[in-house]
Coordinates of C-alpha atoms in Angstrom, one line a residue:
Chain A
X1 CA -6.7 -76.8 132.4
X2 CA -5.1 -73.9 132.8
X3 CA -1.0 -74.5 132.7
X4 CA 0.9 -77.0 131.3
X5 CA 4.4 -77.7 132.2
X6 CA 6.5 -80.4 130.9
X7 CA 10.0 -81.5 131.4
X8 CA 11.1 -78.1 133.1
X9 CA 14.8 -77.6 134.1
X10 CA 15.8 -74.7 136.0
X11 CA 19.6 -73.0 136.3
X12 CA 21.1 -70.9 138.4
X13 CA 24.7 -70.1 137.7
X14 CA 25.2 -73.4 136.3
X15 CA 23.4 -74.9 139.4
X16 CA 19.9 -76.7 138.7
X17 CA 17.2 -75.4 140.9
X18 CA 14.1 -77.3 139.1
X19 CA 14.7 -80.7 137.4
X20 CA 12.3 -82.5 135.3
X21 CA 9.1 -80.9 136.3
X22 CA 5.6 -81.7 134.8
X23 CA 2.3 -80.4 136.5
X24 CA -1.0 -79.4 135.1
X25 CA -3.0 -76.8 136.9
X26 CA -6.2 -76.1 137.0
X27 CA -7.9 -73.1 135.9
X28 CA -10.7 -71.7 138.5
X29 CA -9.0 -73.2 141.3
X30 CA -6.3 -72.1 143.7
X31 CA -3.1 -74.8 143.9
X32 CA -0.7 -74.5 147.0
X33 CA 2.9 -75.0 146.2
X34 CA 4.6 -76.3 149.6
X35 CA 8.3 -76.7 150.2
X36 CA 11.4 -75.7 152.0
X37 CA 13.1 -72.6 151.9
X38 CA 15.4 -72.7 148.6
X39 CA 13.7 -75.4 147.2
X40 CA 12.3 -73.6 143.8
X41 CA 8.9 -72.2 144.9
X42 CA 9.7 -68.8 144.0
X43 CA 11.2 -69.8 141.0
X44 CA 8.7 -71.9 139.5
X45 CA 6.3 -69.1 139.8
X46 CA 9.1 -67.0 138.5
X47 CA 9.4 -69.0 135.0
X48 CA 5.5 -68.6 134.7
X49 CA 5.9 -65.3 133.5
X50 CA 9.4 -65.3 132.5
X51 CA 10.5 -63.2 135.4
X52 CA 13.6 -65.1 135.7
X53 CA 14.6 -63.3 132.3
X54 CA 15.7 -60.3 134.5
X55 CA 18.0 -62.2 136.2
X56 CA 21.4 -63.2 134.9
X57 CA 23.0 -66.6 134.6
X58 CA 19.2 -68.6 134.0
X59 CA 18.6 -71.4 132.0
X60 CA 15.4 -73.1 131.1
X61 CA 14.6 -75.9 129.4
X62 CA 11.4 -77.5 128.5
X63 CA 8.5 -76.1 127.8
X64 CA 5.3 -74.1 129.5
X65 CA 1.9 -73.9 127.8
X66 CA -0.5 -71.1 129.5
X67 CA -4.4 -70.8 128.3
X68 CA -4.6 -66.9 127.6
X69 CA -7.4 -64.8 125.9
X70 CA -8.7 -68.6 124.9
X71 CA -5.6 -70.1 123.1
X72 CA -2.8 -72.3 124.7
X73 CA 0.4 -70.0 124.1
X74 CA 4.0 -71.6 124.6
X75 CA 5.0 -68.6 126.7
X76 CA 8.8 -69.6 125.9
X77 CA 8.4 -68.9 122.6
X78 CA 10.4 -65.3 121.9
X79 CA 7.5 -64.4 119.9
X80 CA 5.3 -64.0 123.1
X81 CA 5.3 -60.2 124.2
X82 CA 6.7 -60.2 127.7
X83 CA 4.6 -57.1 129.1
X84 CA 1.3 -59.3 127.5
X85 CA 2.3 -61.9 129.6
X86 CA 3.3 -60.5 132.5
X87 CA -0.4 -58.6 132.4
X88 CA -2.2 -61.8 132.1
X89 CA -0.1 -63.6 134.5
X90 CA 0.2 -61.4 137.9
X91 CA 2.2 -61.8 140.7
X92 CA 2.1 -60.4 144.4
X93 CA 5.0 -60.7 146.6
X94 CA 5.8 -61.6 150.0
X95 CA 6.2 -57.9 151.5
X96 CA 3.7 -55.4 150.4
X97 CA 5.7 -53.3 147.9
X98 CA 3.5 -50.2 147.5
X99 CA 4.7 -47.3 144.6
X100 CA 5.6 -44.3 146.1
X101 CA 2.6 -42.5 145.3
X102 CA -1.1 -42.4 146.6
X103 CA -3.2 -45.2 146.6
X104 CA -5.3 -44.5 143.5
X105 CA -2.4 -43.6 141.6
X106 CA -0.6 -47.1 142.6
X107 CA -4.1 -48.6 141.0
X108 CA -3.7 -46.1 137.8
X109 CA -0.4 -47.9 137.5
X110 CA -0.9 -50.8 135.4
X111 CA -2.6 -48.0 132.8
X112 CA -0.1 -45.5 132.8
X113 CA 1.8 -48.3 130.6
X114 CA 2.3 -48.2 126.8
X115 CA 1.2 -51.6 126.6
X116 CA -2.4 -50.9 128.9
X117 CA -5.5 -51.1 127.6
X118 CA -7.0 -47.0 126.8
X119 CA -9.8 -46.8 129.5
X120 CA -11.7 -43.7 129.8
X121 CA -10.9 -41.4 132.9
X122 CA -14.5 -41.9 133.4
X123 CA -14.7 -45.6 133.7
X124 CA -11.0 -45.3 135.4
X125 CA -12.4 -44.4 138.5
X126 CA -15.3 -47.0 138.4
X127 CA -12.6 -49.5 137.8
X128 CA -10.5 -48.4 140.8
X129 CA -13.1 -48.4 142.8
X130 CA -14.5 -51.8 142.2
X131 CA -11.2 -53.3 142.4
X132 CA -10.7 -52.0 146.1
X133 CA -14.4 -53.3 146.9
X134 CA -12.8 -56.5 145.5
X135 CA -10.2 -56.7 147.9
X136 CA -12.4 -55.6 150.8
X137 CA -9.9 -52.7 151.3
X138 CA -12.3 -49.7 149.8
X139 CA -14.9 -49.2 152.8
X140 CA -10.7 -48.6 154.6
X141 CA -9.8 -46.5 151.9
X142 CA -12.3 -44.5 150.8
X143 CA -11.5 -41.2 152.5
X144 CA -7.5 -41.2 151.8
X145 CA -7.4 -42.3 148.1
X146 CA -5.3 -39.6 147.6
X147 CA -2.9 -40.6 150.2
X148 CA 0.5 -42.0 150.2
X149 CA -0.2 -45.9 149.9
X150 CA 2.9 -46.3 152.9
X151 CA 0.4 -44.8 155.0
X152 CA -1.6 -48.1 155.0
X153 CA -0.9 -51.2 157.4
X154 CA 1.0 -53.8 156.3
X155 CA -2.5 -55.8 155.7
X156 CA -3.8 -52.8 154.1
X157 CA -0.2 -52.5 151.8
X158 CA -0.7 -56.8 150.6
X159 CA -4.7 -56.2 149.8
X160 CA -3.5 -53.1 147.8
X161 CA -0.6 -54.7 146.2
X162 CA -3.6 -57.8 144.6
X163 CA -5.7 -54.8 143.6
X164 CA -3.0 -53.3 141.7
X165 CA -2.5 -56.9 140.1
X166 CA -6.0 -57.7 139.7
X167 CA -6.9 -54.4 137.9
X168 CA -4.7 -55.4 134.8
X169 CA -7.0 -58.3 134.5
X170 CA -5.0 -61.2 134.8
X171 CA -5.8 -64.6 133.9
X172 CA -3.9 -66.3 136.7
X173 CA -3.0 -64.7 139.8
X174 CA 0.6 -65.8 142.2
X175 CA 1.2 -65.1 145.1
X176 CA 4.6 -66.1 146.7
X177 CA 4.3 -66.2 150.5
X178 CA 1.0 -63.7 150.7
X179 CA 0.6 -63.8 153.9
X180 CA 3.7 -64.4 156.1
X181 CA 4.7 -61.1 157.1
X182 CA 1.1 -60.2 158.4
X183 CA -1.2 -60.6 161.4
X184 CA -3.6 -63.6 161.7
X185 CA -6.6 -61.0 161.0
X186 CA -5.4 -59.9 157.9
X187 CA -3.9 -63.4 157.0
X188 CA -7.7 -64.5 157.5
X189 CA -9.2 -61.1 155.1
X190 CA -6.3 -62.3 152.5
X191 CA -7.8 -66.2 152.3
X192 CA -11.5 -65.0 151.9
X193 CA -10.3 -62.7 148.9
X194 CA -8.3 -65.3 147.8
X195 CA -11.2 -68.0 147.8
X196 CA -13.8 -65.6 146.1
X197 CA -11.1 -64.6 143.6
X198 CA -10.7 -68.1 142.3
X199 CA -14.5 -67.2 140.2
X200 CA -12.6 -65.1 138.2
X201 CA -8.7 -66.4 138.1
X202 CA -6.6 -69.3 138.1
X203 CA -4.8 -68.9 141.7
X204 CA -1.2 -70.4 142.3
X205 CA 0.1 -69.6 145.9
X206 CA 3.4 -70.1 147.6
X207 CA 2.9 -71.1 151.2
X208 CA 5.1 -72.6 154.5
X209 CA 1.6 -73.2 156.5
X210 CA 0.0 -76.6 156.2
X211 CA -3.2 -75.1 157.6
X212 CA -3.3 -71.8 155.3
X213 CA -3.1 -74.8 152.7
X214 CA -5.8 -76.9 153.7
X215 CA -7.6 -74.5 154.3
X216 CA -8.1 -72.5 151.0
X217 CA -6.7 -74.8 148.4
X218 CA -8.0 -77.2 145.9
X219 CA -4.6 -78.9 144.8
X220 CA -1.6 -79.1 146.5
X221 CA 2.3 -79.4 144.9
X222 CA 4.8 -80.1 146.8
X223 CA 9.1 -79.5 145.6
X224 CA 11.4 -82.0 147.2
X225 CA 14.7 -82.7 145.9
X226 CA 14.6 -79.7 143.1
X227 CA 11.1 -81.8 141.7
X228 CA 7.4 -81.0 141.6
X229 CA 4.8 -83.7 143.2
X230 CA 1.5 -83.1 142.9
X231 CA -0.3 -84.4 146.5
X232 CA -4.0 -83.6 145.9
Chain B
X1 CA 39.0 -47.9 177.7
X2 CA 39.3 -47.2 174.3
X3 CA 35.5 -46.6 173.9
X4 CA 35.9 -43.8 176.2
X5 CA 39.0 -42.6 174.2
X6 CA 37.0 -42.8 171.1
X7 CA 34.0 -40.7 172.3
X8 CA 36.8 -38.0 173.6
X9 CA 38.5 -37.8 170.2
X10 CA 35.4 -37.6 168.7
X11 CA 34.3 -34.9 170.8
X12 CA 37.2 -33.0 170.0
X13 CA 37.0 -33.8 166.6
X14 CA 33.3 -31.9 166.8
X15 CA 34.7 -29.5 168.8
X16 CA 37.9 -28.4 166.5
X17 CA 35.7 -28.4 163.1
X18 CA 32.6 -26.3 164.6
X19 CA 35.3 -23.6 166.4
X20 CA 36.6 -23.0 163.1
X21 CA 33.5 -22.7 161.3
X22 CA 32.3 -20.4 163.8
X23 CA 35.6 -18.3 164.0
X24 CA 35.5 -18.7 160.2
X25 CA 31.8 -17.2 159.3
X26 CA 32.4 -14.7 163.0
X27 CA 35.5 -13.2 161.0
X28 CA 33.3 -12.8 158.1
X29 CA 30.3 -11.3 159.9
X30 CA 33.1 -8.8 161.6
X31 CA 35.0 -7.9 158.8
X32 CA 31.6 -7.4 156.4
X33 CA 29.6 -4.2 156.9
X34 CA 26.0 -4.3 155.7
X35 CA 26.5 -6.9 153.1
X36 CA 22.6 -7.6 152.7
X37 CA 22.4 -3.6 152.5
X38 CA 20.6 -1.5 149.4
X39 CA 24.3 0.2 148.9
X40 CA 26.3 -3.4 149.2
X41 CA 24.1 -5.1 146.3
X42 CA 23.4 -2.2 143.9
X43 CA 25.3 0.9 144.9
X44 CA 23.6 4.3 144.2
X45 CA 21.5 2.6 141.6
X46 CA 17.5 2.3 142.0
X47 CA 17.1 -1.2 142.5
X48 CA 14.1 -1.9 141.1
X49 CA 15.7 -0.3 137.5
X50 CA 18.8 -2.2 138.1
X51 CA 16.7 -5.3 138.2
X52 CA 14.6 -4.6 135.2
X53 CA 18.1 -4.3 133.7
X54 CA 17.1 -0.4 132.7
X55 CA 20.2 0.9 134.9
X56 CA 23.8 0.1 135.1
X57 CA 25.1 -1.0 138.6
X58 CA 28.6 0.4 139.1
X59 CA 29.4 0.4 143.1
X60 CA 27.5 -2.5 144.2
X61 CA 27.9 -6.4 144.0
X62 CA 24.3 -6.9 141.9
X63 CA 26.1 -7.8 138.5
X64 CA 28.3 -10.6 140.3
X65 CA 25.5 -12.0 142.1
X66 CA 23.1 -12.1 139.0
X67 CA 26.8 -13.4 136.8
X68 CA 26.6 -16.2 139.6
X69 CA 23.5 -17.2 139.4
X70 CA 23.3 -17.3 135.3
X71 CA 26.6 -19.6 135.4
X72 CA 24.8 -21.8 138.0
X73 CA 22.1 -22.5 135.7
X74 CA 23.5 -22.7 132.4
X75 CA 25.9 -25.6 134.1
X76 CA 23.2 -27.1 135.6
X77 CA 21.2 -26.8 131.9
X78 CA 24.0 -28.7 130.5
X79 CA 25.2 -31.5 134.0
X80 CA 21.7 -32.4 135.3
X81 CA 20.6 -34.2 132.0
X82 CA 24.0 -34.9 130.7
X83 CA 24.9 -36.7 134.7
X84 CA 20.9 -38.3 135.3
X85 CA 21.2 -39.8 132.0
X86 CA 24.8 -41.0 132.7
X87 CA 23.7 -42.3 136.4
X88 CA 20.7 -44.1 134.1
X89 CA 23.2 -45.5 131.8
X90 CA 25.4 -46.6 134.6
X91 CA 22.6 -48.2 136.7
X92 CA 20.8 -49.6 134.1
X93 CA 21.8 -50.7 130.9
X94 CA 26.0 -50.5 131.0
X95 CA 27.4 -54.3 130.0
X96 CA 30.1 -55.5 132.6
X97 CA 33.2 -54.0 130.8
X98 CA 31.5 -50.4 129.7
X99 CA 30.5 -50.0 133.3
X100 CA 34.1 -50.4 134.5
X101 CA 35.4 -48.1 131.8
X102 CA 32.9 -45.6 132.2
X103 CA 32.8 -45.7 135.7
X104 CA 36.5 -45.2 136.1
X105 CA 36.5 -42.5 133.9
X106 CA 33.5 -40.9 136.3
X107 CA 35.9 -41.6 139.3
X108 CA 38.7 -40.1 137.4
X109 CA 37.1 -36.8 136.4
X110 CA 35.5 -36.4 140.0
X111 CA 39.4 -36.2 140.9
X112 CA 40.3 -33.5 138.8
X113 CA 41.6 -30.3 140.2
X114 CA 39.0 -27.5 139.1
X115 CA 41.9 -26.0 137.7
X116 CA 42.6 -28.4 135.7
X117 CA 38.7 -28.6 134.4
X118 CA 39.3 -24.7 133.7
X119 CA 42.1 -25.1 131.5
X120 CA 40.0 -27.3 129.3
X121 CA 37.4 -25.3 128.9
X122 CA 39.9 -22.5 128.3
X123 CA 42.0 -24.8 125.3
X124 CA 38.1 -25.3 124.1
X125 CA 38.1 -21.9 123.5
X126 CA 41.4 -21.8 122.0
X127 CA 40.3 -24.4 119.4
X128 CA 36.9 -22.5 119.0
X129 CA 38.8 -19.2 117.8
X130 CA 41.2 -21.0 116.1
X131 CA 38.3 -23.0 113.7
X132 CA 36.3 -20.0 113.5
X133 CA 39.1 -17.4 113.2
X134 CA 38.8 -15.4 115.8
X135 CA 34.8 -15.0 114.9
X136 CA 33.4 -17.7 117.4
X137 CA 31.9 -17.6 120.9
X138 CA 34.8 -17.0 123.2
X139 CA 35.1 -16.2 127.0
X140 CA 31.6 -15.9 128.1
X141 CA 28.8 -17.4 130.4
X142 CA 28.3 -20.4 128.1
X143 CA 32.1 -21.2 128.2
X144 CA 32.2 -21.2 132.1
X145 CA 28.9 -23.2 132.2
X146 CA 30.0 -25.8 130.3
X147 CA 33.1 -26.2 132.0
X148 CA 31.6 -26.1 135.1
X149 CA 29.1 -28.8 133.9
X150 CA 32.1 -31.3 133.9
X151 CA 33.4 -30.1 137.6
X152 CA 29.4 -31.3 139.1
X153 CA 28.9 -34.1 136.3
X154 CA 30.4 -36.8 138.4
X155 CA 28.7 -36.2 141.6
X156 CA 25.1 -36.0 139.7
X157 CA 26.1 -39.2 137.8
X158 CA 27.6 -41.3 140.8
X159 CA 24.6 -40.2 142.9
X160 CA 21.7 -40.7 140.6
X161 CA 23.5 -44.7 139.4
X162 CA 23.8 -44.8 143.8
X163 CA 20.2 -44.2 144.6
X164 CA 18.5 -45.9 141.3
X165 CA 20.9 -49.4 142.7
X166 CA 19.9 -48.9 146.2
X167 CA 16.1 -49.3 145.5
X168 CA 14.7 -52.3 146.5
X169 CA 14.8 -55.3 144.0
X170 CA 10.6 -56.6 145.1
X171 CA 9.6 -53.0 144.3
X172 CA 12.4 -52.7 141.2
X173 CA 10.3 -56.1 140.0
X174 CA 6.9 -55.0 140.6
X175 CA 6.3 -52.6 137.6
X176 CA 8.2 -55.3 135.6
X177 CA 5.2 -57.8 136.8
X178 CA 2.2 -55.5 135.9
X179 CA 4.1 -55.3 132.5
X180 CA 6.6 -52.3 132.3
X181 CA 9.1 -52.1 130.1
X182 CA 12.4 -51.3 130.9
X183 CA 12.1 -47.4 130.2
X184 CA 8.8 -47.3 132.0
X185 CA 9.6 -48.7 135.1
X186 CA 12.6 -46.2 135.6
X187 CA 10.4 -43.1 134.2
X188 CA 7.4 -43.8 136.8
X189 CA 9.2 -45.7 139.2
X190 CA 12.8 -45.9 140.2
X191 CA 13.3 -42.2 138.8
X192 CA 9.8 -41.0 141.5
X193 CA 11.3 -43.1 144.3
X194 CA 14.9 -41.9 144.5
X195 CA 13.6 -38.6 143.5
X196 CA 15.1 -36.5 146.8
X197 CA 18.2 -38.6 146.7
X198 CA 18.9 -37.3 143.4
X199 CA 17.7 -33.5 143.6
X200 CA 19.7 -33.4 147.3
X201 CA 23.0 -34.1 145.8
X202 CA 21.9 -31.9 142.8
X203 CA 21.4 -28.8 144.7
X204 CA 25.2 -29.7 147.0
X205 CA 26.4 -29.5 143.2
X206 CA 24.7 -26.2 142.5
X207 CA 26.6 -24.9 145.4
X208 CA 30.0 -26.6 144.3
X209 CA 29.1 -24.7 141.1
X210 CA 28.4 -21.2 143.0
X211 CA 31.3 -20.8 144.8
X212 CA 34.2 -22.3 142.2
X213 CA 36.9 -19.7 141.0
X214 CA 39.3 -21.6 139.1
X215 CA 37.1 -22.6 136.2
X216 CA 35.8 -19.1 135.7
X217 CA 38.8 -17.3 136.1
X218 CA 39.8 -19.3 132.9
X219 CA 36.4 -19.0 130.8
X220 CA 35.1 -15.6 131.1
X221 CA 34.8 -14.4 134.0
X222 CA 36.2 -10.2 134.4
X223 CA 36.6 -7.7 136.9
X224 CA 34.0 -5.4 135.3
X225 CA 31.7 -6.0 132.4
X226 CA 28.1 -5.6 134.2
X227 CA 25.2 -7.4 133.5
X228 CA 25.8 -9.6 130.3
X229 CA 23.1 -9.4 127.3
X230 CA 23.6 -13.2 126.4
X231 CA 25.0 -16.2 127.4
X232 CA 28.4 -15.8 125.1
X233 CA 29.4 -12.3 127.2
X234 CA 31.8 -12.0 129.4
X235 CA 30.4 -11.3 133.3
X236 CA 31.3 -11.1 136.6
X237 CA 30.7 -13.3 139.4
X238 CA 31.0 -13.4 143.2
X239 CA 34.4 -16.0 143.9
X240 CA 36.2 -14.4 141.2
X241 CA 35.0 -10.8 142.4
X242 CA 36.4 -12.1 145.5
X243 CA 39.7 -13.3 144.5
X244 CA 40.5 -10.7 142.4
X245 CA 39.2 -7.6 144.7
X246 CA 41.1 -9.0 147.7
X247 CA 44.7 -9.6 145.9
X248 CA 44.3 -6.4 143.6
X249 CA 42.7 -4.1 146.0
X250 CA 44.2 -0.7 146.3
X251 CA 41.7 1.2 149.1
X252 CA 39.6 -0.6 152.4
X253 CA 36.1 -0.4 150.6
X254 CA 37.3 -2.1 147.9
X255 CA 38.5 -5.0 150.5
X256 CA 35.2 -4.4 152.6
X257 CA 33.4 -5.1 149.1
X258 CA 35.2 -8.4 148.9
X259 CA 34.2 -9.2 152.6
X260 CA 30.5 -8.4 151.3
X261 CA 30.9 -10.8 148.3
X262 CA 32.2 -13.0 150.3
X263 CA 28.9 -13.2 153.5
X264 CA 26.8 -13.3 150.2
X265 CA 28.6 -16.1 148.6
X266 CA 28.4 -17.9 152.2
X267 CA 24.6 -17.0 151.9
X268 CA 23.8 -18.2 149.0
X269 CA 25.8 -21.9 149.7
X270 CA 23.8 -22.1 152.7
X271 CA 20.3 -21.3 151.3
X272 CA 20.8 -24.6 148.9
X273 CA 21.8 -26.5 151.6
X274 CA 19.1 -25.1 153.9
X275 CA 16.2 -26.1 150.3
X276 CA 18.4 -29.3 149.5
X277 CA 17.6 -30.1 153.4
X278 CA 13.7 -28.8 153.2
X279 CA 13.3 -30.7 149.8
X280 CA 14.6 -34.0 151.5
X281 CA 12.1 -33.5 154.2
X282 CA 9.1 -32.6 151.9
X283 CA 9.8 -35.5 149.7
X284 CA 10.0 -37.8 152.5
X285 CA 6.7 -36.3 154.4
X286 CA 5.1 -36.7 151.5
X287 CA 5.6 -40.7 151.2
X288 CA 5.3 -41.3 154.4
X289 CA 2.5 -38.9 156.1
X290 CA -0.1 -40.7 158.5

């Protein structure tokens, strides 16, 4: 197991968005979370990692246990450093959202920050590297690291924007709509990642497509009526 | 019908503002004689010694341009951090009700009259004297800069709290997600992105700053005084050389040196339009090159 959630309520303004939800979710796996538009996908992923704390007029209530660096952490608790949390829990959304800067800066991102892990400049570029083999985007790359990242294809821009997630070593990886503003071919290069990814993360992924969801994902939730069933 | 009506008048709208613009700088050209000349900018001084600051320019406009350019940066020392970290403030951390205040009192200040701005810096001098009897720093470079720092502190602020709002909330929440604090996401992000938006209107500031008279008139600027050693000398510069040349001028070279001043005044507005435009253009080739 991987997340526990129990008893979450969601508000927005005063309005509930997610009401009584409890789910378990798997750790190794990826887990589909189906729905329609303005239904609380986006924001269950969003109280994962706390991102609805930038947002004002939110209320939560209930509680959310994640297993991170091997003990389960109520990530509620005000105690839990939100930059931590955010590292070990990534997120990718729907449009590609490139930094405006190259592409290997965009990966030197995550360890610009005071709360990174010190990596030597040495073992930097090893890292970068490896992370765009991951993400079958480096044999693409190779020659224009140094390049503006909006210089890469939309496709190009989503496999980029996982890198620069992946590379901060998250735990669990979401991904709210990956793959709905791209072109079956780099839907299809987006899946495979996303399957061999699941060796090494805990995958929650927002998705419209019933196929996309059959066929990469081990579980299957589904929100109806501002509640969370689990199908498979 | 009225579509047609509405291209005419804007056509003539075109046509009115560039005809005056070109009768405007045309007069100018006409009326100036060799402004860019060796004689216009440093008289019958060597250049190269008037420069190193080893000879005193007494016929040419040389100590007005370099008085022009000193009060242009020492505002801009004082506006660029003072207005970015108000534009910061603004966009970023102001609650609901120090917002309103603070932006009104933006708004309110961008509609001063620079007259108005010059008279305060003139009554700060005042107080200045009056605290350090007599002793303190008093008309001088500094005094005009930081008046003029107020006059351009609005549009920097307004502009940099504009473009930091306008970025996109995805990207604004992407650093946030790989675990940015608030700081770092706008130090490497929002301040990078919005980078030309900022230095554009920074550099149409720097022009404001060039070519205002009233402020100076009131803080230190003279007729004569030369090069100044420091920043708390009096000095000259080229609107007030201007202004005061063409109301008190008793002989035509002394008007024909105010028409000079006045093509190199022009000049210098339109080279920081000309980089704010190049800048723009760089920055945007450089995020979005193939």
């Amino acid at each position: 197991m991987k997340i526990k959630i129990n008893n979450l309520f969601f508000k927005y303004k005063n309005i509930n968005i997610l009401k009584d939800i409890s789910l378990e979710i798997k750790k190794n796996k990826i887990t589909a979370i189906s729905g329609v538009s303005g239904a609380g996908k986006s924001t269950l992923l969003f109280c994962l990692n706390r991102l609805y704390e930038e947002f004002e007029n939110t209320k939560v209530k209930g509680s959310i246990h994640s297993f991170l660096d091997n003990k389960w952490i109520d990530i509620f608790d005000k105690s839990v450093s939100l930059p931590w949390l955010r590292q070990k829990t990534g997120l990718v959304f729907q449009n590609p959202n490139p930094f405006p800067m190259s592409i290997e800066k965009n990966l030197y991102f995550p360890f610009r920050l005071l709360t990174a892990p010190k990596i030597k400049s040495k073992n930097l570029k090893t890292e970068i590297i490896t992370t765009l083999k991951k993400v079958h985007l480096y044999e693409e790359v190779k020659s224009r690291l140094k390049m503006p990242a909006s210089s890469l294809s939309g496709g190009q821009q989503q496999r980029l924007s996982i890198a620069r997630a992946l590379i901060a070593k998250p735990e669990i990886i979401m991904l709210d709509e990956p793959t709905s503003s791209l072109d079956p071919e780099s839907e299809k290069k987006i899946e495979t990642l996303l399957k061999e990814l699941k060796k090494e993360c805990t995958i929650i992924m927002v998705s419209h497509s019933m196929e996309q969801i059959k066929r990469i994902s081990d579980h299957h939730i589904k929100i109806e009526n501002k509640t969370a069933y689990q199908l498979y | 019908m009225k579509i047609r009506l509405f291209k005419y008048f804007s056509y003539l709208s075109f046509c009115l503002y560039s005809s005056v613009l070109v009768y405007f700088i045309s007069w100018l050209l006409i009326k100036a004689e060799n402004p860019f000349s060796k004689s216009s900018i440093f008289g019958n001084a060597n250049p190269i010694q008037a420069i190193l600051l080893n000879e005193p320019v007494f016929e040419g406009l040389f100590p007005a341009i370099a008085g022009t350019f000193l009060i242009i940066i020492t505002s801009m020392l004082i506006a660029i951090p003072a207005g970015t970290g108000t534009g910061i403030f603004l966009s970023e951390y102001a609650g609901k009700k120090t917002y309103k205040f603070l932006s009104t009192s933006i708004d309110i200040l961008a509609g001063l009259p620079s007259i108005v701005t010059g008279l305060f810096g003139f009554s700060i001098i005042l107080l200045i004297h009056k605290i350090f009897d007599g002793k303190g720093p008093g008309f001088s470079i500094a005094a005009s800069g930081f008046s003029l720092s107020f006059l351009v502190l609005p549009y920097i602020a307004k502009s940099t709290e504009e473009a930091l709002k306008s970025t996109d909330k995805a990207l604004r929440l992407t650093a946030v997600l790989l675990g940015a604090s608030k700081i770092e996401n706008i130090r490497l992000v929002l301040l990078p992105k919005n980078f030309n938006q900022i230095l554009s209107k920074i550099l149409l500031a720097v022009a404001r700053c060039a070519e205002d008279t009233s402020v100076i008139m009131l803080t230190g600027a003279v007729a004569n005084s030369g090069i100044p050693g420091n920043i708390f000398e009096k000095y000259e510069a080229l609107p007030f050389f201007i202004y005061y040349t063409s109301s008190e001028y008793s002989s035509e070279s002394e008007l024909l040196m105010a028409y000079n001043a006045s093509v190199l005044l022009v000049s210098i507005c339109c080279f920081l339009f000309i980089l704010s435009f190049l800048i723009r253009k760089a920055v945007f080739y450089r995020h979005n090159k193939k």
